[in-house]
């Protein structure tokens, strides 16, 4: 059956210079220690140090609001010190990082531009599609292709780019997308097959890093669906192979930092029928996947607090 398809060639894409931006470089935080108000972060940083000593993986998963919080320098410094083995994010992470690196601004008013039919349709941002297509043709992941493009290209503010830093340091930044969920998928130059190939490559990169997480750390900052779901499937793959090889992948630490109110004891999931049962970071990352040898921690606070305080705790008492 032949269904009709929307003709993307009819779409009008405007220059970023015509867009009003909600965020600029003033949101980017400088490296400076902060008083640590959350004891769990100190515990997790101790595990990160031990993981580094043991050569175990430390994975930082994130939603795009981490980038919008302006804490890039803290994450980059932790990467440079060798405390992070892999970053993982969604497609919005690519967009905000790319725009910050290119023009020092990002984020548009959804309320305004969706009324005008212009939301997300900006020429320079659409270049990400070309980068991904070029990278997919060379068997690169999304993060790999974007990091290389920013690091090697003309991006005046590449010093705050997590993707460029990951490329420079040879650390994977894996990108896990759902087609249609990101503004670049609206553009006439979007190649869904390229995105699918490159994002699946990233999934396999991520799973390879997770295979070494015994005695390591997995952290999730603000991703309610992508992080727990990608982590869950990758962990199933890792444990499947480990069981065949006589290994276990059970003893590691998980940390979730988010804004949802959870009980002090997060070692037991909410009962069925409770809306909190469907908060995946809780039942997946804090309970089910660590209940046979791991340990989990939850910190309720904005990313503008948790990431700098994690960095502070990591750099204290060295």
Short mmCIF file of C-alpha atoms in Angstrom, two decimals:
data_model
loop_
_atom_site.label_atom_id
_atom_site.label_comp_id
_atom_site.label_asym_id
_atom_site.label_seq_id
_atom_site.Cartn_x
_atom_site.Cartn_y
_atom_site.Cartn_z
CA UNK A 1 0.00 0.00 0.00
CA UNK A 2 1.39 3.38 -0.99
CA UNK A 3 0.82 5.98 1.73
CA UNK A 4 1.36 9.65 1.00
CA UNK A 5 4.54 11.23 2.32
CA UNK A 6 5.04 14.78 3.44
CA UNK A 7 7.11 16.72 0.92
CA UNK A 8 9.98 18.23 2.94
CA UNK A 9 11.24 20.14 -0.11
CA UNK A 10 8.45 22.66 0.49
CA UNK A 11 9.81 23.64 3.91
CA UNK A 12 11.31 27.11 4.36
CA UNK A 13 14.48 27.07 6.45
CA UNK A 14 15.77 30.39 7.78
CA UNK A 15 19.23 31.53 8.98
CA UNK A 16 19.99 31.27 12.68
CA UNK A 17 20.66 35.00 12.63
CA UNK A 18 16.90 35.54 12.37
CA UNK A 19 16.15 33.47 15.47
CA UNK A 20 15.76 34.86 18.98
CA UNK A 21 17.85 32.81 21.42
CA UNK A 22 17.06 32.09 25.04
CA UNK A 23 20.61 31.17 26.07
CA UNK A 24 24.02 32.64 25.34
CA UNK A 25 27.57 32.35 26.68
CA UNK A 26 26.67 34.07 29.93
CA UNK A 27 25.20 30.76 31.11
CA UNK A 28 28.55 28.96 30.79
CA UNK A 29 30.06 28.45 34.24
CA UNK A 30 33.75 28.92 34.97
CA UNK A 31 35.59 26.20 36.88
CA UNK A 32 35.30 26.98 40.57
CA UNK A 33 34.73 24.74 43.60
CA UNK A 34 31.40 24.79 45.36
CA UNK A 35 30.34 23.63 48.78
CA UNK A 36 29.05 20.08 48.49
CA UNK A 37 25.54 19.93 49.87
CA UNK A 38 24.84 16.35 48.79
CA UNK A 39 26.89 13.64 50.58
CA UNK A 40 26.00 11.02 47.98
CA UNK A 41 28.11 12.90 45.42
CA UNK A 42 31.21 12.50 47.59
CA UNK A 43 30.52 8.78 47.84
CA UNK A 44 30.16 8.46 44.09
CA UNK A 45 33.35 10.39 43.41
CA UNK A 46 35.19 7.97 45.68
CA UNK A 47 33.87 5.16 43.48
CA UNK A 48 34.96 7.09 40.39
CA UNK A 49 38.51 7.31 41.72
CA UNK A 50 38.54 3.59 42.46
CA UNK A 51 37.13 2.84 39.03
CA UNK A 52 39.89 4.86 37.38
CA UNK A 53 42.53 3.01 39.41
CA UNK A 54 40.98 -0.33 38.47
CA UNK A 55 40.59 0.57 34.81
CA UNK A 56 36.81 0.18 35.04
CA UNK A 57 34.34 2.26 33.05
CA UNK A 58 32.76 5.48 34.29
CA UNK A 59 29.81 6.47 32.10
CA UNK A 60 28.01 9.82 32.24
CA UNK A 61 24.61 9.82 30.56
CA UNK A 62 22.69 13.06 30.19
CA UNK A 63 19.71 14.90 28.88
CA UNK A 64 20.23 18.09 26.91
CA UNK A 65 19.39 20.31 29.89
CA UNK A 66 22.85 19.51 31.25
CA UNK A 67 24.34 21.43 28.33
CA UNK A 68 21.79 24.21 28.77
CA UNK A 69 22.85 24.46 32.45
CA UNK A 70 26.28 25.69 31.33
CA UNK A 71 28.37 23.10 33.19
CA UNK A 72 30.47 22.08 30.19
CA UNK A 73 33.82 23.10 31.68
CA UNK A 74 33.29 20.84 34.70
CA UNK A 75 32.56 17.83 32.53
CA UNK A 76 35.44 18.56 30.17
CA UNK A 77 37.85 18.82 33.10
CA UNK A 78 36.68 15.46 34.47
CA UNK A 79 37.24 14.01 31.00
CA UNK A 80 40.72 15.52 30.80
CA UNK A 81 41.59 14.02 34.19
CA UNK A 82 40.62 10.58 32.95
CA UNK A 83 37.57 10.11 35.15
CA UNK A 84 35.02 9.62 32.36
CA UNK A 85 35.15 6.72 29.92
CA UNK A 86 32.06 7.59 27.91
CA UNK A 87 29.46 10.33 27.56
CA UNK A 88 26.02 9.42 26.29
CA UNK A 89 23.22 11.75 25.27
CA UNK A 90 20.22 12.26 23.03
CA UNK A 91 19.92 14.17 19.78
CA UNK A 92 19.14 17.43 21.56
CA UNK A 93 22.59 17.26 23.16
CA UNK A 94 24.08 17.42 19.67
CA UNK A 95 21.95 20.41 18.72
CA UNK A 96 22.66 22.55 21.78
CA UNK A 97 26.37 21.70 21.77
CA UNK A 98 26.67 22.41 18.03
CA UNK A 99 24.86 25.75 18.27
CA UNK A 100 26.84 26.87 21.31
CA UNK A 101 30.11 26.01 19.56
CA UNK A 102 29.08 27.74 16.34
CA UNK A 103 27.37 30.96 17.45
CA UNK A 104 27.66 31.03 21.25
CA UNK A 105 23.87 30.89 21.57
CA UNK A 106 21.18 28.23 21.61
CA UNK A 107 17.55 27.44 22.51
CA UNK A 108 14.48 28.99 20.92
CA UNK A 109 11.02 29.78 22.20
CA UNK A 110 8.92 26.77 21.31
CA UNK A 111 5.72 28.70 22.11
CA UNK A 112 6.62 31.46 19.67
CA UNK A 113 8.09 29.53 16.79
CA UNK A 114 5.64 26.65 16.74
CA UNK A 115 2.88 29.21 16.17
CA UNK A 116 4.84 30.60 13.23
CA UNK A 117 5.63 27.17 11.80
CA UNK A 118 9.32 27.92 12.09
CA UNK A 119 10.29 25.94 15.17
CA UNK A 120 13.55 24.09 14.59
CA UNK A 121 13.93 25.10 10.96
CA UNK A 122 17.25 26.93 10.96
CA UNK A 123 19.86 26.59 8.25
CA UNK A 124 23.06 26.32 10.28
CA UNK A 125 21.60 23.75 12.67
CA UNK A 126 20.60 21.68 9.65
CA UNK A 127 24.29 21.22 8.86
CA UNK A 128 24.25 18.50 11.51
CA UNK A 129 22.36 16.32 9.02
CA UNK A 130 25.20 16.65 6.52
CA UNK A 131 27.76 15.83 9.21
CA UNK A 132 25.87 12.69 10.24
CA UNK A 133 25.38 11.54 6.64
CA UNK A 134 29.07 12.06 5.90
CA UNK A 135 30.04 10.20 9.06
CA UNK A 136 27.63 7.31 8.54
CA UNK A 137 29.09 6.72 5.08
CA UNK A 138 32.41 6.20 6.87
CA UNK A 139 30.97 3.93 9.58
CA UNK A 140 31.19 6.61 12.24
CA UNK A 141 28.79 7.16 15.10
CA UNK A 142 26.83 10.39 15.47
CA UNK A 143 28.98 11.64 18.34
CA UNK A 144 32.18 10.71 16.56
CA UNK A 145 31.18 12.55 13.39
CA UNK A 146 29.91 15.65 15.20
CA UNK A 147 32.93 15.81 17.50
CA UNK A 148 35.33 15.61 14.58
CA UNK A 149 33.43 18.27 12.64
CA UNK A 150 33.44 20.73 15.52
CA UNK A 151 37.02 20.02 16.56
CA UNK A 152 38.41 20.41 13.04
CA UNK A 153 36.02 23.02 11.66
CA UNK A 154 35.42 26.73 12.16
CA UNK A 155 33.51 26.88 15.41
CA UNK A 156 34.51 29.99 17.39
CA UNK A 157 33.39 28.54 20.73
CA UNK A 158 34.57 24.95 20.33
CA UNK A 159 36.38 25.20 23.68
CA UNK A 160 33.02 24.61 25.43
CA UNK A 161 31.95 21.78 23.13
CA UNK A 162 31.63 18.42 24.86
CA UNK A 163 31.68 16.67 21.49
CA UNK A 164 34.88 18.41 20.40
CA UNK A 165 36.51 17.61 23.76
CA UNK A 166 35.46 13.97 23.46
CA UNK A 167 36.98 13.79 19.98
CA UNK A 168 40.18 15.48 21.15
CA UNK A 169 40.50 13.06 24.08
CA UNK A 170 39.41 9.94 22.16
CA UNK A 171 36.47 9.41 24.49
CA UNK A 172 33.21 8.19 22.93
CA UNK A 173 30.23 10.51 23.16
CA UNK A 174 27.42 8.25 22.04
CA UNK A 175 24.17 9.70 20.72
CA UNK A 176 20.91 7.78 20.98
CA UNK A 177 18.08 9.20 18.88
CA UNK A 178 14.46 8.47 18.10
CA UNK A 179 13.57 9.53 14.59
CA UNK A 180 11.28 12.53 14.57
CA UNK A 181 12.22 13.64 18.06
CA UNK A 182 14.83 16.24 17.11
CA UNK A 183 14.49 19.46 15.14
CA UNK A 184 17.05 18.40 12.54
CA UNK A 185 14.68 15.61 11.49
CA UNK A 186 12.32 18.31 10.15
CA UNK A 187 14.87 19.48 7.59
CA UNK A 188 14.80 18.59 3.88
CA UNK A 189 18.41 17.31 4.08
CA UNK A 190 17.68 14.79 6.85
CA UNK A 191 18.71 11.24 5.94
CA UNK A 192 16.89 8.88 8.30
CA UNK A 193 18.94 5.87 7.21
CA UNK A 194 22.19 7.70 8.01
CA UNK A 195 20.91 8.71 11.44
CA UNK A 196 19.79 5.18 12.16
CA UNK A 197 23.08 3.66 11.11
CA UNK A 198 25.21 6.19 12.99
CA UNK A 199 23.12 6.07 16.16
CA UNK A 200 23.18 2.27 16.18
CA UNK A 201 26.96 2.44 15.83
CA UNK A 202 26.93 4.64 18.93
CA UNK A 203 24.77 2.10 20.74
CA UNK A 204 27.41 -0.56 20.06
CA UNK A 205 30.17 1.82 21.21
CA UNK A 206 28.23 2.45 24.40
CA UNK A 207 27.64 -1.25 25.00
CA UNK A 208 31.34 -1.97 24.53
CA UNK A 209 32.21 0.57 27.25
CA UNK A 210 29.49 -0.83 29.53
CA UNK A 211 31.05 -4.27 29.15
CA UNK A 212 33.85 -2.97 31.40
CA UNK A 213 31.62 -1.46 34.11
CA UNK A 214 32.30 -4.11 36.77
CA UNK A 215 33.62 -2.03 39.72
CA UNK A 216 32.77 1.08 37.73
CA UNK A 217 30.12 3.80 37.75
CA UNK A 218 27.09 4.68 35.62
CA UNK A 219 25.59 8.16 36.08
CA UNK A 220 22.42 9.67 34.67
CA UNK A 221 21.84 13.41 34.78
CA UNK A 222 18.31 14.29 33.79
CA UNK A 223 17.40 11.69 31.19
CA UNK A 224 14.04 10.14 32.05
CA UNK A 225 13.75 7.76 29.10
CA UNK A 226 16.80 7.61 26.83
CA UNK A 227 19.41 6.85 29.49
CA UNK A 228 17.61 4.12 31.44
CA UNK A 229 16.29 2.42 28.30
CA UNK A 230 19.58 2.38 26.39
CA UNK A 231 21.45 1.32 29.52
CA UNK A 232 18.97 -1.50 30.21
CA UNK A 233 19.26 -3.06 26.76
CA UNK A 234 23.03 -2.66 26.65
CA UNK A 235 23.38 -4.25 30.08
CA UNK A 236 21.30 -7.23 28.94
CA UNK A 237 23.69 -7.71 26.00
CA UNK A 238 26.75 -7.35 28.22
CA UNK A 239 25.50 -9.80 30.84
CA UNK A 240 24.49 -12.30 28.16
CA UNK A 241 28.04 -12.48 26.83
CA UNK A 242 29.62 -12.27 30.28
CA UNK A 243 27.63 -15.30 31.46
CA UNK A 244 28.93 -17.32 28.53
CA UNK A 245 32.48 -16.29 29.42
CA UNK A 246 32.16 -17.03 33.14
CA UNK A 247 32.19 -13.35 34.11
CA UNK A 248 29.76 -11.20 36.05
CA UNK A 249 28.75 -7.58 35.54
CA UNK A 250 27.00 -6.94 38.85
CA UNK A 251 29.23 -4.90 41.12
CA UNK A 252 29.07 -1.27 40.11
CA UNK A 253 27.62 2.03 41.30
CA UNK A 254 24.73 3.91 39.74
CA UNK A 255 23.87 7.56 40.31
CA UNK A 256 20.78 9.41 39.16
CA UNK A 257 20.53 13.19 39.47
CA UNK A 258 17.11 14.62 38.66
CA UNK A 259 14.35 16.86 40.00
CA UNK A 260 11.72 14.26 40.83
CA UNK A 261 10.80 13.72 44.47
CA UNK A 262 11.83 10.20 45.48
CA UNK A 263 11.94 8.62 48.95
CA UNK A 264 15.17 8.54 50.93
CA UNK A 265 15.41 4.81 50.31
CA UNK A 266 15.52 4.22 46.58
CA UNK A 267 16.56 0.56 46.81
CA UNK A 268 12.95 -0.59 46.35
CA UNK A 269 10.81 0.46 43.40
CA UNK A 270 7.42 2.08 43.68
CA UNK A 271 4.44 -0.32 43.64
CA UNK A 272 2.45 -0.87 40.46
CA UNK A 273 -0.37 1.64 40.28
CA UNK A 274 1.81 4.38 41.72
CA UNK A 275 2.72 6.90 39.00
CA UNK A 276 6.33 6.82 40.23
CA UNK A 277 6.52 3.19 39.11
CA UNK A 278 6.85 4.51 35.57
CA UNK A 279 9.83 6.75 36.34
CA UNK A 280 12.41 4.61 34.59
CA UNK A 281 15.57 6.02 36.19
CA UNK A 282 14.29 4.82 39.57
CA UNK A 283 13.17 1.27 38.82
CA UNK A 284 15.78 0.60 36.12
CA UNK A 285 18.95 2.38 37.24
CA UNK A 286 18.46 2.55 41.01
CA UNK A 287 16.78 -0.81 41.68
CA UNK A 288 16.54 -3.60 39.14
CA UNK A 289 19.98 -3.54 37.57
CA UNK A 290 21.96 -3.14 40.80
CA UNK A 291 20.07 -5.43 43.15
CA UNK A 292 22.54 -8.30 42.76
CA UNK A 293 25.77 -6.70 43.90
CA UNK A 294 25.66 -3.03 42.99
CA UNK A 295 24.74 0.12 44.88
CA UNK A 296 22.68 3.12 43.82
CA UNK A 297 22.33 6.76 44.83
CA UNK A 298 19.83 9.50 44.03
CA UNK A 299 20.36 13.25 44.30
CA UNK A 300 17.48 15.64 43.77
CA UNK A 301 18.92 18.95 42.56
CA UNK A 302 19.43 21.03 39.39
CA UNK A 303 22.32 20.14 37.10
CA UNK A 304 23.81 23.57 37.77
CA UNK A 305 24.40 22.29 41.31
CA UNK A 306 25.08 18.59 40.94
CA UNK A 307 27.69 18.67 38.18
CA UNK A 308 29.89 21.39 39.77
CA UNK A 309 29.56 19.72 43.17
CA UNK A 310 30.48 16.33 41.68
CA UNK A 311 33.58 17.97 40.18
CA UNK A 312 34.40 19.68 43.48
CA UNK A 313 34.13 16.45 45.44
CA UNK A 314 36.22 14.64 42.85
CA UNK A 315 39.00 17.22 43.16
CA UNK A 316 39.02 17.44 46.95
CA UNK A 317 41.21 15.31 49.22
CA UNK A 318 43.34 14.06 46.34
#
